[in-house]
Amino acid sequence: DQQVKQNSPSLSVQEGRISILNCDYTNSMFDYFLWYKKYPAEGPTFLISISSIKDKNEDGRFTVFLNKSAKHLSLHIVPSQPGDSAVYFCAASPPLTQNSGYALNFGKGTSLLVTP
Amino acid sequence: KAGVTQTPRYLIKTRGQQVTLSCSPISGHRSVSWYQQTPGQGLQFLFEYFSETQRNKGNFPGRFSGRQFSNSRSEMNVSTLELGDSALYLCASSPQGWGSGKNIQYFGAGTRLSVL
């Protein structure tokens, strides 16, 4: 079953405006959340992450917000630029232990188009 | 520092054949994970290796297997290929780490497998 959901397959935003990409998760054990950006014919590129002990993390034009009670996170891009046009994946991970190993749970992605 | 390298980039096989994909992680990274990306299912976790041991495994049939060598390079193998195995196979590497939430994975460009 899909534990991480991105309910908007696509989003179109004008250059200079804010882009808001949303993500919901169902597993309350997840404690680390990441956003990746993917261009065609390339692998996903890490963008920004947030730990469950925080509710906000900023990195330049990118801010991720986490609402644990709602099991919801969002990525804000301000201002949006044409080069931001890509597919954005939300991912979540349970606590990492020495024996558990890495296993990211991904949403199906949101295709963002930023128009000039 | 060189990124994650996957070879080959493209591969065409026929049903019933087997295939081996290769991944060289970022220097110093000891964890290697594999994911399958298809249009309908998004990115799905296959397995993760650390110090030549499989630590975690996703929900895929036994036809999918992998291994990791002492230099952290990894291979995945798919036997008795089916049409539904056509996908982009992504490898990701991570530095050793647990408990800190620093479970960021860095992806290669992927191998595009087409099964005819």
GROMACS .gro file of N, CA, C and O in nm, chain A residues 2 31-32 34 36 38 41-44 46 49 89 93-104 106-108, chain B residues 9 31 33 35 37 40-41 43 45 48 55-56 88 90 94-99 101-105 107-109:
model
  224
    2GLN      N    1   0.035   0.231  -0.057
    2GLN     CA    2   0.111   0.354  -0.070
    2GLN      C    3   0.109   0.428   0.062
    2GLN      O    4   0.005   0.479   0.104
   31ASP      N    5   1.006   0.929   1.059
   31ASP     CA    6   1.061   1.039   1.137
   31ASP      C    7   1.153   1.130   1.057
   31ASP      O    8   1.214   1.222   1.112
   32TYR      N    9   1.168   1.102   0.929
   32TYR     CA   10   1.255   1.185   0.846
   32TYR      C   11   1.192   1.193   0.709
   32TYR      O   12   1.149   1.092   0.654
   34LEU      N   13   1.198   1.383   0.308
   34LEU     CA   14   1.287   1.442   0.209
   34LEU      C   15   1.208   1.479   0.084
   34LEU      O   16   1.105   1.419   0.053
   36TYR      N   17   1.288   1.532  -0.331
   36TYR     CA   18   1.382   1.515  -0.440
   36TYR      C   19   1.322   1.579  -0.565
   36TYR      O   20   1.200   1.581  -0.584
   38LYS      N   21   1.348   1.569  -0.992
   38LYS     CA   22   1.397   1.480  -1.098
   38LYS      C   23   1.368   1.541  -1.234
   38LYS      O   24   1.253   1.572  -1.268
   41ALA      N   25   1.551   1.173  -1.778
   41ALA     CA   26   1.677   1.106  -1.810
   41ALA      C   27   1.785   1.127  -1.703
   41ALA      O   28   1.904   1.103  -1.729
   42GLU      N   29   1.747   1.174  -1.586
   42GLU     CA   30   1.842   1.188  -1.475
   42GLU      C   31   1.785   1.120  -1.352
   42GLU      O   32   1.665   1.096  -1.342
   43GLY      N   33   1.873   1.089  -1.257
   43GLY     CA   34   1.825   1.036  -1.131
   43GLY      C   35   1.772   1.147  -1.042
   43GLY      O   36   1.799   1.265  -1.065
   44PRO      N   37   1.694   1.112  -0.939
   44PRO     CA   38   1.645   1.213  -0.845
   44PRO      C   39   1.761   1.284  -0.775
   44PRO      O   40   1.860   1.220  -0.740
   46PHE      N   41   1.862   1.518  -0.447
   46PHE     CA   42   1.817   1.560  -0.314
   46PHE      C   43   1.802   1.712  -0.310
   46PHE      O   44   1.889   1.786  -0.356
   49SER      N   45   1.540   1.839   0.333
   49SER     CA   46   1.483   1.739   0.422
   49SER      C   47   1.441   1.803   0.553
   49SER      O   48   1.474   1.918   0.582
   89PHE      N   49   0.951   1.461  -0.594
   89PHE     CA   50   0.911   1.344  -0.516
   89PHE      C   51   0.927   1.373  -0.368
   89PHE      O   52   1.029   1.425  -0.324
   93SER      N   53   1.108   0.821   0.574
   93SER     CA   54   1.185   0.710   0.627
   93SER      C   55   1.153   0.688   0.774
   93SER      O   56   1.139   0.784   0.849
   94PRO      N   57   1.145   0.562   0.816
   94PRO     CA   58   1.134   0.535   0.960
   94PRO      C   59   1.269   0.557   1.026
   94PRO      O   60   1.368   0.578   0.956
   95PRO      N   61   1.277   0.549   1.159
   95PRO     CA   62   1.406   0.567   1.227
   95PRO      C   63   1.510   0.470   1.173
   95PRO      O   64   1.481   0.352   1.146
   96LEU      N   65   1.628   0.522   1.156
   96LEU     CA   66   1.737   0.443   1.100
   96LEU      C   67   1.817   0.379   1.214
   96LEU      O   68   1.864   0.447   1.304
   97THR      N   69   1.830   0.248   1.209
   97THR     CA   70   1.913   0.180   1.308
   97THR      C   71   2.025   0.108   1.236
   97THR      O   72   2.024   0.096   1.114
   98GLN      N   73   2.119   0.059   1.314
   98GLN     CA   74   2.234  -0.006   1.252
   98GLN      C   75   2.193  -0.126   1.169
   98GLN      O   76   2.253  -0.156   1.068
   99ASN      N   77   2.087  -0.193   1.210
   99ASN     CA   78   2.046  -0.314   1.140
   99ASN      C   79   1.930  -0.295   1.044
   99ASN      O   80   1.904  -0.381   0.962
  100SER      N   81   1.859  -0.182   1.055
  100SER     CA   82   1.737  -0.168   0.975
  100SER      C   83   1.765  -0.134   0.831
  100SER      O   84   1.692  -0.170   0.742
  101GLY      N   85   1.871  -0.060   0.808
  101GLY     CA   86   1.903  -0.023   0.671
  101GLY      C   87   1.818   0.090   0.618
  101GLY      O   88   1.717   0.127   0.676
  102TYR      N   89   1.863   0.145   0.506
  102TYR     CA   90   1.790   0.254   0.443
  102TYR      C   91   1.677   0.199   0.357
  102TYR      O   92   1.696   0.104   0.285
  103ALA      N   93   1.562   0.261   0.361
  103ALA     CA   94   1.452   0.225   0.272
  103ALA      C   95   1.357   0.344   0.266
  103ALA      O   96   1.275   0.363   0.355
  104LEU      N   97   1.372   0.425   0.165
  104LEU     CA   98   1.285   0.540   0.150
  104LEU      C   99   1.153   0.500   0.087
  104LEU      O  100   1.150   0.421  -0.008
  106PHE      N  101   0.856   0.647  -0.125
  106PHE     CA  102   0.835   0.761  -0.212
  106PHE      C  103   0.688   0.778  -0.249
  106PHE      O  104   0.614   0.680  -0.263
  107GLY      N  105   0.648   0.905  -0.270
  107GLY     CA  106   0.523   0.933  -0.336
  107GLY      C  107   0.543   0.917  -0.486
  107GLY      O  108   0.653   0.892  -0.533
  108LYS      N  109   0.433   0.932  -0.560
  108LYS     CA  110   0.442   0.909  -0.705
  108LYS      C  111   0.486   1.034  -0.782
  108LYS      O  112   0.505   1.028  -0.903
  125ARG      N  113   2.351   0.245  -1.922
  125ARG     CA  114   2.242   0.341  -1.911
  125ARG      C  115   2.114   0.288  -1.974
  125ARG      O  116   2.003   0.317  -1.930
  147SER      N  117   2.661   0.225   0.203
  147SER     CA  118   2.526   0.171   0.183
  147SER      C  119   2.484   0.196   0.039
  147SER      O  120   2.500   0.306  -0.015
  149SER      N  121   2.147   0.124  -0.217
  149SER     CA  122   2.006   0.082  -0.229
  149SER      C  123   1.967   0.080  -0.375
  149SER      O  124   2.022   0.155  -0.457
  151TYR      N  125   1.620   0.090  -0.643
  151TYR     CA  126   1.478   0.123  -0.658
  151TYR      C  127   1.435   0.097  -0.801
  151TYR      O  128   1.515   0.108  -0.894
  153GLN      N  129   1.161   0.231  -1.081
  153GLN     CA  130   1.065   0.336  -1.111
  153GLN      C  131   0.985   0.300  -1.235
  153GLN      O  132   1.042   0.275  -1.342
  156GLY      N  133   0.339   0.378  -1.338
  156GLY     CA  134   0.221   0.354  -1.256
  156GLY      C  135   0.249   0.346  -1.107
  156GLY      O  136   0.166   0.384  -1.025
  157GLN      N  137   0.366   0.300  -1.071
  157GLN     CA  138   0.397   0.273  -0.929
  157GLN      C  139   0.495   0.370  -0.867
  157GLN      O  140   0.520   0.366  -0.747
  159LEU      N  141   0.851   0.528  -0.751
  159LEU     CA  142   0.977   0.465  -0.708
  159LEU      C  143   0.947   0.364  -0.597
  159LEU      O  144   0.891   0.400  -0.494
  161PHE      N  145   1.113   0.060  -0.348
  161PHE     CA  146   1.237   0.010  -0.290
  161PHE      C  147   1.254  -0.138  -0.319
  161PHE      O  148   1.163  -0.218  -0.296
  164GLU      N  149   1.856  -0.303   0.004
  164GLU     CA  150   1.967  -0.220   0.049
  164GLU      C  151   2.079  -0.308   0.100
  164GLU      O  152   2.054  -0.408   0.169
  171ARG      N  153   2.054  -0.561   0.421
  171ARG     CA  154   1.993  -0.522   0.548
  171ARG      C  155   1.842  -0.508   0.538
  171ARG      O  156   1.771  -0.516   0.637
  172ASN      N  157   1.795  -0.479   0.418
  172ASN     CA  158   1.654  -0.448   0.403
  172ASN      C  159   1.609  -0.491   0.265
  172ASN      O  160   1.687  -0.485   0.168
  204LEU      N  161   1.283   0.197  -1.507
  204LEU     CA  162   1.409   0.263  -1.478
  204LEU      C  163   1.457   0.210  -1.343
  204LEU      O  164   1.383   0.218  -1.244
  206LEU      N  165   1.708   0.247  -1.042
  206LEU     CA  166   1.791   0.350  -0.980
  206LEU      C  167   1.869   0.294  -0.864
  206LEU      O  168   1.818   0.217  -0.783
  210SER      N  169   2.452   0.599   0.033
  210SER     CA  170   2.447   0.681   0.153
  210SER      C  171   2.570   0.652   0.237
  210SER      O  172   2.620   0.540   0.237
  211PRO      N  173   2.617   0.751   0.312
  211PRO     CA  174   2.725   0.724   0.406
  211PRO      C  175   2.670   0.642   0.522
  211PRO      O  176   2.549   0.639   0.545
  212GLN      N  177   2.757   0.575   0.592
  212GLN     CA  178   2.710   0.501   0.709
  212GLN      C  179   2.647   0.598   0.806
  212GLN      O  180   2.697   0.708   0.826
  213GLY      N  181   2.539   0.558   0.865
  213GLY     CA  182   2.476   0.645   0.963
  213GLY      C  183   2.348   0.585   1.013
  213GLY      O  184   2.279   0.517   0.941
  214TRP      N  185   2.318   0.605   1.138
  214TRP     CA  186   2.192   0.557   1.192
  214TRP      C  187   2.157   0.639   1.314
  214TRP      O  188   2.241   0.696   1.380
  215GLY      N  189   2.027   0.647   1.337
  215GLY     CA  190   1.978   0.713   1.456
  215GLY      C  191   1.977   0.864   1.447
  215GLY      O  192   1.910   0.932   1.524
  217GLY      N  193   1.895   1.048   1.178
  217GLY     CA  194   1.804   1.102   1.080
  217GLY      C  195   1.871   1.147   0.953
  217GLY      O  196   1.807   1.202   0.865
  218LYS      N  197   2.000   1.127   0.944
  218LYS     CA  198   2.072   1.175   0.826
  218LYS      C  199   2.067   1.071   0.716
  218LYS      O  200   2.168   1.037   0.655
  219ASN      N  201   1.949   1.016   0.691
  219ASN     CA  202   1.940   0.911   0.591
  219ASN      C  203   1.905   0.968   0.455
  219ASN      O  204   1.801   0.940   0.398
  220ILE      N  205   1.995   1.052   0.406
  220ILE     CA  206   1.981   1.108   0.273
  220ILE      C  207   2.046   1.013   0.175
  220ILE      O  208   2.158   0.967   0.197
  221GLN      N  209   1.976   0.983   0.069
  221GLN     CA  210   2.031   0.897  -0.034
  221GLN      C  211   2.059   0.978  -0.160
  221GLN      O  212   1.983   1.067  -0.196
  223PHE      N  213   2.132   0.960  -0.565
  223PHE     CA  214   2.096   0.870  -0.674
  223PHE      C  215   2.186   0.882  -0.796
  223PHE      O  216   2.236   0.991  -0.828
  224GLY      N  217   2.200   0.770  -0.865
  224GLY     CA  218   2.260   0.770  -0.997
  224GLY      C  219   2.155   0.804  -1.101
  224GLY      O  220   2.037   0.827  -1.069
  225ALA      N  221   2.197   0.807  -1.228
  225ALA     CA  222   2.108   0.844  -1.337
  225ALA      C  223   2.015   0.730  -1.377
  225ALA      O  224   1.916   0.753  -1.446
   0.00000   0.00000   0.00000
